[in-house]
mmCIF file of C-alpha atoms and ligand atoms in Angstrom:
data_model
loop_
_atom_site.group_PDB
_atom_site.id
_atom_site.type_symbol
_atom_site.label_atom_id
_atom_site.label_comp_id
_atom_site.label_asym_id
_atom_site.label_seq_id
_atom_site.Cartn_x
_atom_site.Cartn_y
_atom_site.Cartn_z
ATOM 1 C CA UNK A 1 54.779 193.296 55.656
ATOM 2 C CA UNK A 2 56.154 194.152 59.086
ATOM 3 C CA UNK A 3 55.590 197.682 60.428
ATOM 4 C CA UNK A 4 58.093 200.178 59.021
ATOM 5 C CA UNK A 5 59.441 200.955 62.477
ATOM 6 C CA UNK A 6 60.686 197.374 63.010
ATOM 7 C CA UNK A 7 64.270 196.510 63.937
ATOM 8 C CA UNK A 8 66.696 194.315 61.999
ATOM 9 C CA UNK A 9 69.968 192.525 62.755
ATOM 10 C CA UNK A 10 72.239 192.201 59.709
ATOM 11 C CA UNK A 11 75.417 190.123 59.699
ATOM 12 C CA UNK A 12 78.033 191.489 57.307
ATOM 13 C CA UNK A 13 76.116 194.767 57.313
ATOM 14 C CA UNK A 14 79.162 196.923 56.501
ATOM 15 C CA UNK A 15 79.827 195.962 52.888
ATOM 16 C CA UNK A 16 78.164 194.854 49.658
ATOM 17 C CA UNK A 17 74.797 193.140 49.944
ATOM 18 C CA UNK A 18 74.571 193.500 53.744
ATOM 19 C CA UNK A 19 75.360 197.236 53.614
ATOM 20 C CA UNK A 20 72.659 197.678 50.971
ATOM 21 C CA UNK A 21 70.117 195.855 53.187
ATOM 22 C CA UNK A 22 71.134 198.227 55.976
ATOM 23 C CA UNK A 23 70.593 201.316 53.766
ATOM 24 C CA UNK A 24 67.237 200.231 52.354
ATOM 25 C CA UNK A 25 65.822 199.096 55.711
ATOM 26 C CA UNK A 26 67.111 202.285 57.383
ATOM 27 C CA UNK A 27 65.386 204.336 54.668
ATOM 28 C CA UNK A 28 62.032 202.941 55.789
ATOM 29 C CA UNK A 29 62.708 203.678 59.443
ATOM 30 C CA UNK A 30 64.029 200.315 60.650
ATOM 31 C CA UNK A 31 66.469 200.459 63.592
ATOM 32 C CA UNK A 32 69.541 198.323 63.010
ATOM 33 C CA UNK A 33 71.986 196.015 64.734
ATOM 34 C CA UNK A 34 75.033 195.579 62.475
ATOM 35 C CA UNK A 35 77.439 192.661 62.949
ATOM 36 C CA UNK A 36 80.901 192.341 61.342
ATOM 37 C CA UNK A 37 84.548 191.982 62.423
ATOM 38 C CA UNK A 38 85.992 195.394 61.482
ATOM 39 C CA UNK A 39 85.160 197.783 64.374
ATOM 40 C CA UNK A 40 86.168 200.985 62.567
ATOM 41 C CA UNK A 41 84.065 200.172 59.549
ATOM 42 C CA UNK A 42 81.124 199.291 61.812
ATOM 43 C CA UNK A 43 81.415 202.669 63.548
ATOM 44 C CA UNK A 44 81.622 204.619 60.265
ATOM 45 C CA UNK A 45 78.668 202.722 58.741
ATOM 46 C CA UNK A 46 76.544 203.217 61.870
ATOM 47 C CA UNK A 47 77.301 206.959 62.007
ATOM 48 C CA UNK A 48 76.461 207.421 58.313
ATOM 49 C CA UNK A 49 73.144 205.556 58.598
ATOM 50 C CA UNK A 50 72.133 207.416 61.763
ATOM 51 C CA UNK A 51 72.969 210.776 60.148
ATOM 52 C CA UNK A 52 71.188 209.983 56.878
ATOM 53 C CA UNK A 53 68.018 208.342 58.218
ATOM 54 C CA UNK A 54 67.775 209.255 61.932
ATOM 55 C CA UNK A 55 67.455 205.604 62.986
ATOM 56 C CA UNK A 56 69.180 203.929 65.955
ATOM 57 C CA UNK A 57 72.164 201.765 64.981
ATOM 58 C CA UNK A 58 73.820 199.366 67.397
ATOM 59 C CA UNK A 59 77.022 197.569 66.383
ATOM 60 C CA UNK A 60 78.433 194.215 67.471
ATOM 61 C CA UNK A 61 81.988 193.380 66.494
ATOM 62 C CA UNK A 62 82.030 189.602 66.122
ATOM 63 C CA UNK A 63 83.916 187.004 64.117
ATOM 64 C CA UNK A 64 81.166 184.566 63.173
ATOM 65 C CA UNK A 65 83.747 181.829 62.641
ATOM 66 C CA UNK A 66 83.980 181.756 66.440
ATOM 67 C CA UNK A 67 81.292 179.822 68.330
ATOM 68 C CA UNK A 68 81.611 182.206 71.300
ATOM 69 C CA UNK A 69 81.086 185.256 69.087
ATOM 70 C CA UNK A 70 78.117 183.645 67.324
ATOM 71 C CA UNK A 71 76.639 182.768 70.739
ATOM 72 C CA UNK A 72 77.039 186.427 71.812
ATOM 73 C CA UNK A 73 75.061 187.576 68.743
ATOM 74 C CA UNK A 74 72.449 184.854 69.408
ATOM 75 C CA UNK A 75 71.997 186.163 72.959
ATOM 76 C CA UNK A 76 71.299 189.626 71.523
ATOM 77 C CA UNK A 77 68.682 188.109 69.179
ATOM 78 C CA UNK A 78 66.933 186.429 72.126
ATOM 79 C CA UNK A 79 66.933 189.543 74.340
ATOM 80 C CA UNK A 80 63.197 189.968 74.988
ATOM 81 C CA UNK A 81 63.703 193.546 76.175
ATOM 82 C CA UNK A 82 65.097 194.604 72.766
ATOM 83 C CA UNK A 83 63.185 192.561 70.173
ATOM 84 C CA UNK A 84 64.640 192.066 66.685
ATOM 85 C CA UNK A 85 61.929 191.694 64.020
ATOM 86 C CA UNK A 86 64.120 190.895 61.011
ATOM 87 C CA UNK A 87 67.288 188.763 60.842
ATOM 88 C CA UNK A 88 69.440 189.024 57.708
ATOM 89 C CA UNK A 89 71.982 186.164 57.876
ATOM 90 C CA UNK A 90 74.331 187.556 55.217
ATOM 91 C CA UNK A 91 78.013 187.446 56.295
ATOM 92 C CA UNK A 92 80.075 185.330 53.942
ATOM 93 C CA UNK A 93 82.896 185.082 51.438
ATOM 94 C CA UNK A 94 84.068 183.133 48.408
ATOM 95 C CA UNK A 95 86.081 179.927 48.695
ATOM 96 C CA UNK A 96 88.163 178.534 45.857
ATOM 97 C CA UNK A 97 90.437 176.078 47.685
ATOM 98 C CA UNK A 98 90.306 172.635 46.019
ATOM 99 C CA UNK A 99 88.317 169.974 47.834
ATOM 100 C CA UNK A 100 91.303 167.633 47.412
ATOM 101 C CA UNK A 101 93.642 169.955 49.300
ATOM 102 C CA UNK A 102 95.083 168.369 52.457
ATOM 103 C CA UNK A 103 94.562 171.711 54.202
ATOM 104 C CA UNK A 104 90.846 171.682 55.021
ATOM 105 C CA UNK A 105 90.947 174.940 57.012
ATOM 106 C CA UNK A 106 89.425 177.192 54.264
ATOM 107 C CA UNK A 107 86.483 174.793 53.994
ATOM 108 C CA UNK A 108 86.040 174.559 57.764
ATOM 109 C CA UNK A 109 86.139 178.356 58.014
ATOM 110 C CA UNK A 110 83.423 178.609 55.344
ATOM 111 C CA UNK A 111 81.286 176.018 57.148
ATOM 112 C CA UNK A 112 81.672 177.892 60.457
ATOM 113 C CA UNK A 113 80.657 181.315 59.088
ATOM 114 C CA UNK A 114 78.130 180.366 56.411
ATOM 115 C CA UNK A 115 76.537 177.248 57.989
ATOM 116 C CA UNK A 116 77.148 176.946 61.754
ATOM 117 C CA UNK A 117 76.606 180.627 62.555
ATOM 118 C CA UNK A 118 73.542 180.737 60.254
ATOM 119 C CA UNK A 119 72.155 177.751 62.199
ATOM 120 C CA UNK A 120 72.909 179.315 65.603
ATOM 121 C CA UNK A 121 71.487 182.752 64.699
ATOM 122 C CA UNK A 122 68.515 181.371 62.745
ATOM 123 C CA UNK A 123 67.519 179.183 65.710
ATOM 124 C CA UNK A 124 67.865 182.027 68.217
ATOM 125 C CA UNK A 125 65.874 184.463 66.064
ATOM 126 C CA UNK A 126 63.264 181.816 65.232
ATOM 127 C CA UNK A 127 62.629 181.027 68.930
ATOM 128 C CA UNK A 128 62.355 184.697 69.916
ATOM 129 C CA UNK A 129 60.126 185.591 66.952
ATOM 130 C CA UNK A 130 57.883 182.541 67.434
ATOM 131 C CA UNK A 131 57.305 183.582 71.057
ATOM 132 C CA UNK A 132 56.153 187.022 69.807
ATOM 133 C CA UNK A 133 54.121 185.572 66.908
ATOM 134 C CA UNK A 134 55.876 187.520 64.150
ATOM 135 C CA UNK A 135 59.198 188.001 62.402
ATOM 136 C CA UNK A 136 61.175 187.640 59.200
ATOM 137 C CA UNK A 137 64.389 185.669 58.648
ATOM 138 C CA UNK A 138 66.391 185.947 55.419
ATOM 139 C CA UNK A 139 69.413 183.720 54.784
ATOM 140 C CA UNK A 140 71.750 184.692 51.944
ATOM 141 C CA UNK A 141 72.502 181.652 49.808
ATOM 142 C CA UNK A 142 73.609 181.807 46.174
ATOM 143 C CA UNK A 143 72.684 180.477 42.757
ATOM 144 C CA UNK A 144 76.089 178.746 43.123
ATOM 145 C CA UNK A 145 74.274 176.417 45.548
ATOM 146 C CA UNK A 146 72.295 175.047 42.595
ATOM 147 C CA UNK A 147 75.443 173.934 40.766
ATOM 148 C CA UNK A 148 78.529 172.021 41.923
ATOM 149 C CA UNK A 149 81.579 174.267 42.284
ATOM 150 C CA UNK A 150 83.457 173.017 45.335
ATOM 151 C CA UNK A 151 82.736 173.789 48.943
ATOM 152 C CA UNK A 152 81.158 177.209 48.217
ATOM 153 C CA UNK A 153 78.372 175.472 46.257
ATOM 154 C CA UNK A 154 78.008 172.859 49.008
ATOM 155 C CA UNK A 155 77.762 175.524 51.716
ATOM 156 C CA UNK A 156 75.163 177.524 49.787
ATOM 157 C CA UNK A 157 73.162 174.365 48.954
ATOM 158 C CA UNK A 158 73.017 173.808 52.722
ATOM 159 C CA UNK A 159 71.702 177.369 53.227
ATOM 160 C CA UNK A 160 68.859 176.740 50.764
ATOM 161 C CA UNK A 161 67.930 173.397 52.302
ATOM 162 C CA UNK A 162 68.253 174.706 55.884
ATOM 163 C CA UNK A 163 66.086 177.756 55.143
ATOM 164 C CA UNK A 164 63.277 175.610 53.812
ATOM 165 C CA UNK A 165 63.538 173.257 56.802
ATOM 166 C CA UNK A 166 63.350 176.215 59.180
ATOM 167 C CA UNK A 167 60.349 177.582 57.238
ATOM 168 C CA UNK A 168 58.594 174.233 57.740
ATOM 169 C CA UNK A 169 59.296 174.272 61.512
ATOM 170 C CA UNK A 170 58.011 177.854 61.788
ATOM 171 C CA UNK A 171 54.972 177.378 59.554
ATOM 172 C CA UNK A 172 51.852 178.911 61.092
ATOM 173 C CA UNK A 173 53.761 180.847 63.785
ATOM 174 C CA UNK A 174 53.780 184.234 62.040
ATOM 175 C CA UNK A 175 57.507 183.897 61.322
ATOM 176 C CA UNK A 176 58.666 183.455 57.717
ATOM 177 C CA UNK A 177 62.014 182.328 56.312
ATOM 178 C CA UNK A 178 63.380 183.423 52.939
ATOM 179 C CA UNK A 179 66.440 182.004 51.172
ATOM 180 C CA UNK A 180 67.964 184.707 48.935
ATOM 181 C CA UNK A 181 69.864 183.311 45.951
ATOM 182 C CA UNK A 182 71.883 186.100 44.309
ATOM 183 C CA UNK A 183 73.788 185.652 41.079
ATOM 184 C CA UNK A 184 76.992 187.631 40.520
ATOM 185 C CA UNK A 185 76.791 190.919 42.423
ATOM 186 C CA UNK A 186 79.224 193.857 42.267
ATOM 187 C CA UNK A 187 80.582 193.870 45.839
ATOM 188 C CA UNK A 188 83.977 193.276 47.475
ATOM 189 C CA UNK A 189 83.274 189.516 47.453
ATOM 190 C CA UNK A 190 85.409 188.459 44.440
ATOM 191 C CA UNK A 191 88.356 190.745 45.179
ATOM 192 C CA UNK A 192 88.462 189.655 48.842
ATOM 193 C CA UNK A 193 88.513 185.980 47.825
ATOM 194 C CA UNK A 194 90.974 186.519 44.976
ATOM 195 C CA UNK A 195 88.425 185.150 42.500
ATOM 196 C CA UNK A 196 88.924 186.310 38.910
ATOM 197 C CA UNK A 197 85.907 187.777 37.143
ATOM 198 C CA UNK A 198 87.113 188.265 33.541
ATOM 199 C CA UNK A 199 85.249 185.203 32.328
ATOM 200 C CA UNK A 200 81.895 186.468 33.684
ATOM 201 C CA UNK A 201 79.884 188.280 30.962
ATOM 202 C CA UNK A 202 79.289 191.946 31.820
ATOM 203 C CA UNK A 203 75.515 191.651 31.346
ATOM 204 C CA UNK A 204 75.254 189.010 34.085
ATOM 205 C CA UNK A 205 76.416 191.327 36.890
ATOM 206 C CA UNK A 206 73.739 192.451 39.347
ATOM 207 C CA UNK A 207 73.725 195.783 41.100
ATOM 208 C CA UNK A 208 73.317 195.444 44.930
ATOM 209 C CA UNK A 209 70.663 198.201 45.003
ATOM 210 C CA UNK A 210 68.299 196.397 42.598
ATOM 211 C CA UNK A 211 69.082 192.978 44.099
ATOM 212 C CA UNK A 212 68.209 194.088 47.633
ATOM 213 C CA UNK A 213 65.081 196.005 46.524
ATOM 214 C CA UNK A 214 63.762 192.791 45.003
ATOM 215 C CA UNK A 215 64.858 190.713 48.031
ATOM 216 C CA UNK A 216 63.080 193.033 50.486
ATOM 217 C CA UNK A 217 59.883 192.750 48.420
ATOM 218 C CA UNK A 218 60.110 188.954 48.708
ATOM 219 C CA UNK A 219 60.997 189.201 52.416
ATOM 220 C CA UNK A 220 57.908 191.357 53.059
ATOM 221 C CA UNK A 221 55.743 188.791 51.266
ATOM 222 C CA UNK A 222 57.339 185.939 53.225
ATOM 223 C CA UNK A 223 58.403 184.109 50.058
ATOM 224 C CA UNK A 224 60.463 180.968 50.741
ATOM 225 C CA UNK A 225 62.919 181.536 47.869
ATOM 226 C CA UNK A 226 64.001 184.830 46.333
ATOM 227 C CA UNK A 227 65.996 184.870 43.078
ATOM 228 C CA UNK A 228 66.289 188.500 41.949
ATOM 229 C CA UNK A 229 66.457 189.318 38.207
ATOM 230 C CA UNK A 230 64.852 187.544 35.276
ATOM 231 C CA UNK A 231 68.284 186.425 34.001
ATOM 232 C CA UNK A 232 69.116 184.502 37.158
ATOM 233 C CA UNK A 233 65.562 183.186 37.615
ATOM 234 C CA UNK A 234 65.837 181.598 34.168
ATOM 235 C CA UNK A 235 69.374 180.269 34.769
ATOM 236 C CA UNK A 236 68.268 178.879 38.142
ATOM 237 C CA UNK A 237 65.292 177.160 36.543
ATOM 238 C CA UNK A 238 67.707 175.347 34.211
ATOM 239 C CA UNK A 239 70.076 174.498 37.076
ATOM 240 C CA UNK A 240 67.138 172.959 38.980
ATOM 241 C CA UNK A 241 65.680 171.058 36.010
ATOM 242 C CA UNK A 242 68.587 169.970 33.800
ATOM 243 C CA UNK A 243 69.993 166.464 34.386
ATOM 244 C CA UNK A 244 72.555 166.600 37.216
ATOM 245 C CA UNK A 245 75.201 165.224 34.822
ATOM 246 C CA UNK A 246 74.744 168.341 32.640
ATOM 247 C CA UNK A 247 74.906 170.590 35.709
ATOM 248 C CA UNK A 248 78.210 168.930 36.719
ATOM 249 C CA UNK A 249 79.563 169.439 33.183
ATOM 250 C CA UNK A 250 78.642 173.163 33.222
ATOM 251 C CA UNK A 251 80.150 173.533 36.721
ATOM 252 C CA UNK A 252 83.386 171.947 35.474
ATOM 253 C CA UNK A 253 83.531 174.401 32.544
ATOM 254 C CA UNK A 254 83.084 177.414 34.826
ATOM 255 C CA UNK A 255 85.691 176.063 37.291
ATOM 256 C CA UNK A 256 88.268 175.436 34.573
ATOM 257 C CA UNK A 257 87.804 178.917 33.062
ATOM 258 C CA UNK A 258 88.379 180.342 36.577
ATOM 259 C CA UNK A 259 91.547 178.205 36.964
ATOM 260 C CA UNK A 260 92.797 179.326 33.543
ATOM 261 C CA UNK A 261 92.189 182.964 34.464
ATOM 262 C CA UNK A 262 94.098 182.545 37.754
ATOM 263 C CA UNK A 263 97.084 181.018 35.985
ATOM 264 C CA UNK A 264 97.093 183.678 33.216
ATOM 265 C CA UNK A 265 96.521 186.642 35.577
ATOM 266 C CA UNK A 266 97.908 185.522 38.960
ATOM 267 C CA UNK A 267 98.237 189.083 40.308
ATOM 268 C CA UNK A 268 94.829 190.349 39.242
ATOM 269 C CA UNK A 269 92.174 189.913 41.886
ATOM 270 C CA UNK A 270 90.148 193.116 41.584
ATOM 271 C CA UNK A 271 88.503 192.930 38.234
ATOM 272 C CA UNK A 272 85.179 193.828 36.676
ATOM 273 C CA UNK A 273 83.329 194.082 39.984
ATOM 274 C CA UNK A 274 85.342 197.147 40.907
ATOM 275 C CA UNK A 275 86.000 198.675 37.515
HETATM 276 N N1 NAP B 1 78.845 189.134 45.539
HETATM 277 C C1 NAP B 1 78.359 188.059 44.946
HETATM 278 O O1 NAP B 1 78.546 187.852 43.723
HETATM 279 C C2 NAP B 1 77.532 187.062 45.744
HETATM 280 C C3 NAP B 1 76.768 186.132 45.019
HETATM 281 C C4 NAP B 1 75.980 185.215 45.705
HETATM 282 C C5 NAP B 1 75.974 185.220 47.089
HETATM 283 N N2 NAP B 1 76.737 186.114 47.778
HETATM 284 C C6 NAP B 1 76.688 186.062 49.251
HETATM 285 O O2 NAP B 1 76.299 187.329 49.741
HETATM 286 C C7 NAP B 1 76.791 187.493 51.088
HETATM 287 C C8 NAP B 1 77.445 188.855 51.211
HETATM 288 O O3 NAP B 1 78.545 188.932 50.320
HETATM 289 P P1 NAP B 1 78.997 190.297 49.621
HETATM 290 O O4 NAP B 1 79.080 190.021 48.180
HETATM 291 O O5 NAP B 1 78.179 191.431 50.102
HETATM 292 O O6 NAP B 1 80.514 190.362 50.187
HETATM 293 P P2 NAP B 1 81.379 191.544 50.833
HETATM 294 O O7 NAP B 1 81.141 192.837 50.124
HETATM 295 O O8 NAP B 1 82.767 190.999 50.878
HETATM 296 O O9 NAP B 1 80.814 191.678 52.330
HETATM 297 C C9 NAP B 1 80.988 190.657 53.288
HETATM 298 C C10 NAP B 1 80.509 191.122 54.664
HETATM 299 O O10 NAP B 1 80.588 190.000 55.568
HETATM 300 C C11 NAP B 1 81.366 190.355 56.720
HETATM 301 N N3 NAP B 1 82.087 189.155 57.167
HETATM 302 C C12 NAP B 1 82.925 188.362 56.438
HETATM 303 N N4 NAP B 1 83.432 187.397 57.215
HETATM 304 C C13 NAP B 1 82.901 187.561 58.463
HETATM 305 C C14 NAP B 1 83.065 186.891 59.706
HETATM 306 N N5 NAP B 1 83.910 185.849 59.857
HETATM 307 N N6 NAP B 1 82.361 187.328 60.783
HETATM 308 C C15 NAP B 1 81.536 188.401 60.662
HETATM 309 N N7 NAP B 1 81.346 189.076 59.519
HETATM 310 C C16 NAP B 1 82.034 188.677 58.432
HETATM 311 C C17 NAP B 1 82.302 191.472 56.212
HETATM 312 O O11 NAP B 1 82.736 192.348 57.258
HETATM 313 P P3 NAP B 1 84.151 192.152 58.052
HETATM 314 O O12 NAP B 1 85.194 191.808 57.018
HETATM 315 O O13 NAP B 1 84.385 193.426 58.765
HETATM 316 O O14 NAP B 1 83.901 191.019 59.007
HETATM 317 C C18 NAP B 1 81.379 192.219 55.255
HETATM 318 O O15 NAP B 1 80.559 193.119 55.977
HETATM 319 C C19 NAP B 1 77.728 186.304 51.338
HETATM 320 O O16 NAP B 1 77.050 185.334 52.104
HETATM 321 C C20 NAP B 1 78.009 185.772 49.937
HETATM 322 O O17 NAP B 1 78.317 184.401 49.954
HETATM 323 C C21 NAP B 1 77.509 187.037 47.133
#
């Protein structure tokens, strides 16, 4: 475990899973650098965390779809005068555009934010931490990366594979890399992406507080893969061990129930996650 007074940079630290990482790390005395696009929300979140926990909070307004903005955040990570001990690569969103669509922009946007910027920031943090001989990197993937539901699954499969590759390169340096694979979590994620949630059984939803508590335990231990909750550990085990044909069949069933829900309830985007 890193000393409690460490510092952490969290992308997407203003909402959902990222905001919960910010709260729990702040509660143990960790100074924060929060990255997101919305400046007002960054300022409000920073003020609340400073008031509640007395920690220092710096904010960087950046759109991680932009290479220039990602490079600006990377420069902050490599600033030797202000070392960052923990990187939480969390910013992301759902994608439900069909892979056959002739408009590839939603997929390219997802690749830029959830792959390219993760690569740029992970490399910058890894170099700086390796030079100091310690550090923790956590990349937020998804159990969706274990199945085959369009570009979101492909992007999150990349995050899992990338994280393990980075862990291999950093082995023995004092820097660890953890891929966090959440299941369905009650955040703004589904409403923002217009993804229906009626077909998801109530008992499968994870609470961000419990998810992040478990993830931080795994981060402290330097575990390579973190899958919070027994339910999703078991489901993930099946996704990793069933024949791929079966996994594709299950993925098709989930996708078609989502499509049916969208056609039956086209105006409803904020469902169980917010109710
Ligand atoms: N919720 C789930 O069920 C679930 C399940 C598995 C994995 N995940 C993953 O968990 C991560 C966090 O999602 P969440 O559920 O916490 O979603 P959320 O509540 O919608 O929060 C997303 C955060 O990312 C930031 N963000 C989005 N696009 C960005 C961009 N282009 N540049 C910089 N920041 C950006 C948002 O701030 P701004 O809008 O101000 O930029 C916000 O702070 C994502 O990687 C997601 O794929 C979520």
